[in-house]
Coordinates of C-alpha atoms in Angstrom, one line a residue:
M1 CA 0.0 0.0 0.0
K2 CA 1.2 3.5 -0.8
H3 CA 2.4 5.9 1.9
R4 CA -0.4 8.4 2.4
I5 CA 0.7 12.0 2.8
V6 CA -2.2 14.4 3.7
V7 CA -1.6 18.2 3.5
L8 CA -4.1 20.4 5.4
G9 CA -4.5 23.8 3.8
A10 CA -3.6 25.0 0.3
G11 CA -2.3 28.5 1.2
Y12 CA 1.3 29.6 0.5
A13 CA 2.8 26.9 2.7
G14 CA 0.5 24.0 1.9
A15 CA 0.1 24.4 -1.8
F16 CA 3.9 24.8 -2.4
A17 CA 4.7 21.9 -0.1
A18 CA 2.3 19.5 -1.9
G19 CA 3.8 20.4 -5.2
N20 CA 7.3 20.0 -3.9
L21 CA 6.5 16.5 -2.5
A22 CA 4.9 15.4 -5.7
R23 CA 7.9 16.6 -7.7
R24 CA 10.5 14.8 -5.6
L25 CA 8.9 11.6 -4.5
S26 CA 7.9 8.7 -6.7
A27 CA 4.2 8.3 -7.4
A28 CA 4.7 4.5 -7.3
D29 CA 5.3 4.8 -3.5
I30 CA 3.1 7.7 -2.3
E31 CA -0.2 9.3 -2.7
I32 CA -0.7 13.0 -1.7
T33 CA -4.0 14.5 -0.8
V34 CA -4.5 18.2 -0.2
V35 CA -7.5 19.3 1.9
N36 CA -8.8 22.8 1.4
A37 CA -12.1 24.5 2.2
V38 CA -12.3 26.6 -1.0
P39 CA -11.6 25.6 -4.7
D40 CA -9.2 28.5 -5.5
F41 CA -5.7 29.5 -4.4
V42 CA -6.1 32.7 -2.4
E43 CA -3.2 35.2 -2.5
R44 CA -3.6 36.4 1.0
M45 CA -1.1 39.2 0.6
R46 CA -3.4 40.8 -2.0
L47 CA -6.7 40.6 -0.1
H48 CA -6.6 44.2 1.0
Q49 CA -6.5 45.1 -2.8
L50 CA -9.5 42.8 -3.4
A51 CA -11.4 44.5 -0.6
I52 CA -11.0 48.0 -1.9
G53 CA -12.2 47.1 -5.4
R54 CA -9.2 46.0 -7.4
D55 CA -9.8 43.0 -9.7
L56 CA -7.7 39.9 -8.9
T57 CA -7.5 36.6 -10.8
F58 CA -8.0 33.5 -8.6
R59 CA -6.6 30.2 -9.9
R60 CA -8.5 27.0 -9.4
L61 CA -6.6 24.4 -7.3
A62 CA -7.9 21.7 -9.6
D63 CA -6.0 23.3 -12.4
V64 CA -3.0 24.0 -10.3
F65 CA -2.6 20.3 -9.4
A66 CA -3.7 18.9 -12.7
G67 CA -1.2 16.4 -14.0
T68 CA 0.8 16.3 -10.7
G69 CA -0.8 13.3 -9.1
V70 CA -1.9 15.4 -6.1
R71 CA -5.4 14.7 -5.1
L72 CA -7.6 17.6 -4.1
R73 CA -10.3 17.2 -1.4
L74 CA -12.6 20.3 -1.1
A75 CA -13.7 20.2 2.5
R76 CA -13.3 21.9 5.8
V77 CA -11.1 20.2 8.5
T78 CA -13.2 19.7 11.6
G79 CA -10.7 17.6 13.6
V80 CA -7.4 15.7 13.8
D81 CA -6.9 12.4 15.7
P82 CA -3.1 11.9 15.8
E83 CA -3.4 8.7 17.7
R84 CA -5.6 7.1 15.0
R85 CA -3.8 9.1 12.3
T86 CA -7.1 10.4 10.8
V87 CA -8.5 13.8 9.8
A88 CA -12.2 14.6 10.0
V89 CA -13.6 16.7 7.3
T90 CA -16.9 18.1 6.1
G91 CA -17.9 19.4 2.7
E92 CA -20.4 19.2 -0.2
D93 CA -20.1 15.4 0.0
G94 CA -21.0 15.4 3.7
D95 CA -18.8 14.3 6.6
G96 CA -15.8 12.1 6.0
E97 CA -12.5 10.9 7.4
L98 CA -9.0 10.7 5.8
A99 CA -6.3 8.4 7.0
Y100 CA -2.7 9.4 6.8
D101 CA 0.8 8.1 7.4
T102 CA 2.4 11.5 7.3
L103 CA 0.4 14.7 8.0
L104 CA 1.5 18.2 7.1
Y105 CA -0.6 20.7 9.0
A106 CA -0.7 24.1 7.2
L107 CA -4.1 25.6 8.0
G108 CA -2.8 29.1 8.5
S109 CA -4.4 31.7 10.7
S110 CA -7.4 34.0 10.9
V111 CA -8.2 37.3 12.5
A112 CA -7.6 37.7 16.2
D113 CA -10.3 39.7 18.0
H114 CA -8.5 39.6 21.3
G115 CA -11.9 39.4 23.0
V116 CA -12.7 43.0 22.1
P117 CA -16.5 43.5 22.2
G118 CA -18.2 44.2 18.9
V119 CA -15.3 42.9 16.6
A120 CA -17.1 39.7 15.7
E121 CA -20.4 41.5 15.1
Y122 CA -19.4 44.8 13.4
A123 CA -15.8 44.7 12.2
F124 CA -14.5 43.6 8.9
D125 CA -11.1 41.9 8.1
V126 CA -8.9 40.9 5.2
T127 CA -7.7 37.5 6.4
G128 CA -9.8 35.4 4.0
R129 CA -11.4 35.9 0.6
S130 CA -15.0 35.7 1.9
S131 CA -14.3 38.3 4.5
A132 CA -12.5 40.5 2.0
L133 CA -15.4 40.2 -0.4
R134 CA -17.9 41.1 2.3
L135 CA -15.8 44.2 3.1
R136 CA -15.6 45.0 -0.7
E137 CA -19.4 45.0 -0.9
R138 CA -19.7 47.3 2.1
L139 CA -17.1 49.8 0.9
A140 CA -18.7 49.8 -2.6
G141 CA -21.9 51.0 -0.9
L142 CA -20.2 53.9 0.9
G143 CA -20.7 57.2 -0.8
G144 CA -18.1 60.0 -0.9
G145 CA -17.3 61.2 2.6
G146 CA -17.7 57.9 4.2
T147 CA -15.4 57.1 7.1
V148 CA -13.2 54.0 7.4
L149 CA -11.1 53.1 10.4
V150 CA -8.3 50.5 10.2
V151 CA -7.3 49.1 13.6
G152 CA -3.7 47.8 13.9
E153 CA -0.3 49.3 13.2
G154 CA 1.3 46.1 11.9
L155 CA 2.1 45.2 8.3
T156 CA -1.5 44.3 7.5
G157 CA -2.9 47.5 9.0
I158 CA -0.4 49.7 7.2
E159 CA -0.8 48.1 3.8
T160 CA -4.6 48.1 4.2
V161 CA -5.0 51.7 5.2
T162 CA -2.6 53.1 2.5
E163 CA -4.2 51.0 -0.2
F164 CA -7.7 52.2 0.8
A165 CA -6.7 55.8 0.9
E166 CA -5.0 55.7 -2.5
F167 CA -7.7 53.8 -4.3
R168 CA -10.6 55.7 -2.6
P169 CA -9.6 59.3 -2.1
D170 CA -13.3 60.1 -1.6
L171 CA -13.3 58.3 1.7
S172 CA -12.0 59.6 5.1
V173 CA -9.5 57.0 6.1
A174 CA -7.9 56.7 9.6
L175 CA -5.6 54.3 11.4
A176 CA -5.8 53.4 15.1
A177 CA -2.5 52.3 16.5
R178 CA -1.6 51.2 20.1
R179 CA 1.9 52.6 19.5
E180 CA 3.7 54.5 16.8
P181 CA 3.0 52.9 13.4
G182 CA 6.2 51.3 12.0
A183 CA 7.9 51.7 15.4
W184 CA 10.2 48.8 14.5
L185 CA 11.5 50.6 11.4
S186 CA 14.7 52.7 11.1
P187 CA 14.2 56.4 11.8
K188 CA 14.4 57.4 8.1
A189 CA 12.0 54.6 7.1
R190 CA 9.6 55.8 9.8
R191 CA 9.8 59.3 8.5
H192 CA 9.0 58.0 5.0
L193 CA 6.0 56.1 6.4
R194 CA 4.7 59.3 8.1
Q195 CA 5.1 61.2 4.8
A196 CA 3.1 58.6 3.0
F197 CA 0.3 58.9 5.5
D198 CA 0.3 62.7 5.1
R199 CA 0.4 62.4 1.3
L200 CA -2.6 60.1 1.3
G201 CA -4.5 62.1 3.8
I202 CA -4.6 59.4 6.4
T203 CA -5.5 60.4 10.0
V204 CA -3.4 58.5 12.5
H205 CA -4.6 57.9 16.1
E206 CA -1.3 56.9 17.8
H207 CA -1.2 55.2 21.2
T208 CA -4.9 54.5 20.9
G209 CA -6.1 51.0 21.9
I210 CA -9.6 50.2 20.7
E211 CA -11.7 48.6 23.5
A212 CA -15.0 48.3 21.6
V213 CA -16.4 48.3 18.1
E214 CA -19.9 49.6 17.4
P215 CA -21.9 49.9 14.1
T216 CA -20.8 53.5 13.4
R217 CA -17.8 54.1 15.7
A218 CA -15.0 52.6 17.6
V219 CA -14.4 53.4 21.3
A220 CA -10.8 53.9 22.5
A221 CA -9.5 52.8 25.9
D222 CA -9.7 56.4 27.2
G223 CA -13.4 56.6 26.1
T224 CA -12.7 58.6 23.0
S225 CA -15.2 57.9 20.2
I226 CA -13.8 57.6 16.7
P227 CA -16.4 57.8 13.9
A228 CA -16.3 54.8 11.5
D229 CA -18.9 53.8 9.0
V230 CA -16.6 50.8 8.5
T231 CA -14.1 49.4 11.0
V232 CA -11.4 47.0 9.6
W233 CA -9.8 44.9 12.2
A234 CA -6.1 44.2 11.5
A235 CA -4.8 43.8 15.0
G236 CA -3.2 40.4 14.7
F237 CA -3.8 36.8 13.8
A238 CA -4.9 33.7 15.6
V239 CA -4.7 30.0 14.7
H240 CA -7.6 27.6 14.7
P241 CA -8.1 25.6 17.9
I242 CA -8.2 22.3 16.0
A243 CA -4.5 21.6 16.8
A244 CA -4.9 22.2 20.5
A245 CA -8.1 20.1 20.6
S246 CA -6.4 17.2 18.9
G247 CA -3.9 16.6 21.6
L248 CA -0.9 17.8 19.7
E249 CA 1.5 19.8 21.8
V250 CA 0.8 23.5 21.2
A251 CA 2.3 26.7 22.5
A252 CA 0.2 29.3 24.4
T253 CA -0.6 30.8 21.0
G254 CA -2.3 27.5 19.9
Q255 CA 0.5 26.9 17.3
I256 CA 1.9 23.4 17.0
V257 CA 5.3 23.1 18.8
V258 CA 7.8 21.7 16.3
D259 CA 11.5 20.8 16.3
R260 CA 14.1 22.3 14.0
T261 CA 12.8 20.1 11.1
M262 CA 9.1 21.2 11.6
R263 CA 8.2 17.9 13.1
S264 CA 5.7 17.9 16.0
V265 CA 7.5 17.3 19.2
S266 CA 4.6 15.2 20.5
H267 CA 3.6 13.2 17.4
P268 CA 6.4 12.4 14.9
D269 CA 4.1 11.6 12.0
V270 CA 2.8 15.2 12.1
Y271 CA 4.6 18.2 10.6
A272 CA 3.5 21.9 10.6
A273 CA 4.3 24.8 8.4
G274 CA 3.2 28.4 8.1
D275 CA 1.4 30.4 10.7
C276 CA 0.2 27.3 12.6
A277 CA 3.8 26.2 13.4
Y278 CA 5.5 27.4 16.6
A279 CA 9.0 27.3 15.1
I280 CA 12.2 28.8 16.6
G281 CA 14.2 30.7 14.1
D282 CA 18.0 30.8 13.7
N283 CA 18.1 33.8 16.1
G284 CA 16.5 31.8 18.9
R285 CA 13.1 33.6 18.7
P286 CA 9.8 32.3 17.4
L287 CA 9.2 33.0 13.7
P288 CA 6.5 35.6 13.2
M289 CA 3.3 34.8 11.3
S290 CA 4.2 35.9 7.8
C291 CA 4.4 34.8 4.2
G292 CA 8.2 34.7 4.6
S293 CA 8.0 32.3 7.5
A294 CA 5.5 30.2 5.5
G295 CA 8.2 29.8 2.9
Y296 CA 11.0 28.9 5.2
T297 CA 9.0 26.4 7.3
N298 CA 7.4 24.6 4.4
M299 CA 10.7 24.1 2.7
Q300 CA 12.2 22.7 5.9
A301 CA 9.1 20.5 6.5
T302 CA 9.1 19.0 3.0
A303 CA 12.9 18.5 3.0
A304 CA 12.6 16.6 6.3
I305 CA 9.6 14.5 5.1
I306 CA 11.4 13.5 1.9
A307 CA 14.7 12.7 3.7
R308 CA 13.1 10.5 6.3
L309 CA 11.0 8.6 3.8
T310 CA 13.9 8.0 1.5
G311 CA 16.4 7.2 4.2
S312 CA 18.6 10.2 3.7
E313 CA 20.1 12.7 6.1
V314 CA 17.7 15.5 7.0
P315 CA 19.0 18.8 5.6
T316 CA 18.7 22.0 7.5
T317 CA 17.2 25.0 5.7
G318 CA 17.6 28.6 6.9
L319 CA 15.0 29.9 9.3
K320 CA 15.9 33.6 9.2
Y321 CA 13.8 36.7 9.2
Y322 CA 15.4 39.2 6.8
G323 CA 13.1 42.1 7.1
N324 CA 9.8 43.8 6.2
H325 CA 8.5 44.7 2.8
I326 CA 5.5 47.0 3.2
S327 CA 3.3 48.3 0.3
L328 CA 2.1 51.9 0.7
G329 CA -0.4 51.8 -2.1
R330 CA 0.6 50.7 -5.6
R331 CA 3.4 53.2 -6.3
D332 CA 5.2 53.4 -3.0
A333 CA 6.7 50.9 -0.5
I334 CA 9.3 50.4 2.2
F335 CA 11.8 47.5 2.2
Q336 CA 13.5 47.4 5.7
M337 CA 16.3 44.9 6.4
V338 CA 16.8 43.6 10.0
D339 CA 19.8 42.1 11.7
G340 CA 20.0 38.7 13.5
D341 CA 18.3 40.2 16.6
V342 CA 15.4 41.5 14.4
R343 CA 16.6 45.1 14.9
S344 CA 16.2 47.4 11.9
K345 CA 19.4 48.2 10.0
S346 CA 20.0 51.7 8.9
W347 CA 19.7 50.7 5.3
Y348 CA 16.3 50.6 3.7
L349 CA 14.7 51.1 0.3
D350 CA 11.6 53.2 -0.4
G351 CA 9.5 54.7 -3.2
R352 CA 8.8 53.3 -6.6
T353 CA 11.9 51.0 -6.6
A354 CA 10.7 49.3 -3.4
A355 CA 7.1 49.1 -4.9
R356 CA 8.5 47.4 -8.0
L357 CA 10.4 45.0 -5.8
K358 CA 7.3 44.2 -3.8
S359 CA 5.3 43.6 -7.0
G360 CA 8.0 41.2 -8.1
V361 CA 7.8 39.3 -4.8
L362 CA 4.0 39.0 -5.1
K363 CA 4.3 37.8 -8.7
A364 CA 7.0 35.3 -7.9
S365 CA 5.0 33.9 -5.0
G366 CA 1.9 33.5 -7.2
W367 CA 3.9 31.9 -10.0
S368 CA 5.5 29.3 -7.6
I369 CA 2.1 28.2 -6.5
V370 CA 0.5 27.8 -9.9
H371 CA 3.6 25.9 -11.1
P372 CA 3.7 23.5 -8.1
T373 CA 6.1 20.9 -9.6
F374 CA 8.1 23.3 -11.8
G375 CA 8.0 20.6 -14.5
M376 CA 8.1 17.0 -13.3
P377 CA 11.5 15.4 -13.3
K378 CA 12.0 12.2 -15.2
R379 CA 13.3 10.4 -12.2
R380 CA 11.9 10.8 -8.7
R381 CA 13.1 9.3 -5.4
R382 CA 11.7 6.0 -4.1
L383 CA 11.0 5.3 -0.5
A384 CA 13.7 3.6 1.5
T385 CA 11.4 0.8 2.5
A386 CA 8.5 -1.0 0.9
P387 CA 5.5 1.4 0.9
D388 CA 3.4 -0.3 3.4
R389 CA 2.3 1.6 6.5
A390 CA 4.0 -0.5 9.1
S391 CA 7.5 -0.4 7.5
V392 CA 7.4 3.3 6.7
R393 CA 6.5 4.1 10.3
V394 CA 9.8 2.5 11.4
A395 CA 11.7 4.4 8.7
A396 CA 10.1 7.7 9.8

């Protein structure tokens, strides 16, 4: 019987990992199944563009994996049983269960409301396509002079508020930040960010924590009321509680605790990649939830899976955080490098050059997903043992 590899999630980490596994392992020995809730690959880094009204092309996962041997199961994951090595799913075909020999958990993250009253009921977000489309519809219905408040001074908040202000100059756009926006940037980069806010007419409420969201306003910790026809919540991410409920060892964040090879420290048949992995980077600190981290962790996870199944030495891929690349609309950006301690270096890039670089990064990321096997090699690696479940467990 073939060794069954199940990949949960077809975002940046999961889709790339599935293609990489199909490219490098022999189809005679393995079968790969990808479970995803929606039929398309969603470029999460572009969802703020979708929300404001820009047209994006979504690629169907069935087309992405056509001819690769990867099986696609359109369903939502409802549970994982690492003792029985099964995944519970539900979809158009009803409830079901998938058995695995190796599991790659890459379900990503969603918006974190931090328990703030009104966020779930009244706020919008750009962490998924359905939520971005809901926001798009709401913004399309706003007339000139409508007010939009983006909450969160991180990368998502900055990219969202600048994109909205540039594309919809008829709106009054504001940002609520618990501290100075871009506080981690170098002084010159922070100055450029502030100039971009001024140029786009963005009102910035610094050192303002939002304690409640209501239909037409947000309420700050000091009781100040900030008018908002639309509140966009971009104040962090959270992982789904499925991993914690399954019995896998998780961190306080709910992320799966993994070793240096992205293997679960509690269940060796489970690997994690992307936002759901609690991985320690080369600097000794947990990797942040980001597209960059998704790339590093999925490359390490797939390399480890391939090596262990084929009886090879497990290679070590770099787990470094190089910096921030922040879009400020479509014609401006900041590219800030950091050192090994994640402190901003004095060197940074801004303006149209940085924007073109960011555009190239987005295009390259999209291209790598829609070409998951980069052209199948003529010869792929066989498993080190006969592909029956018992013997592969020993090899793993």
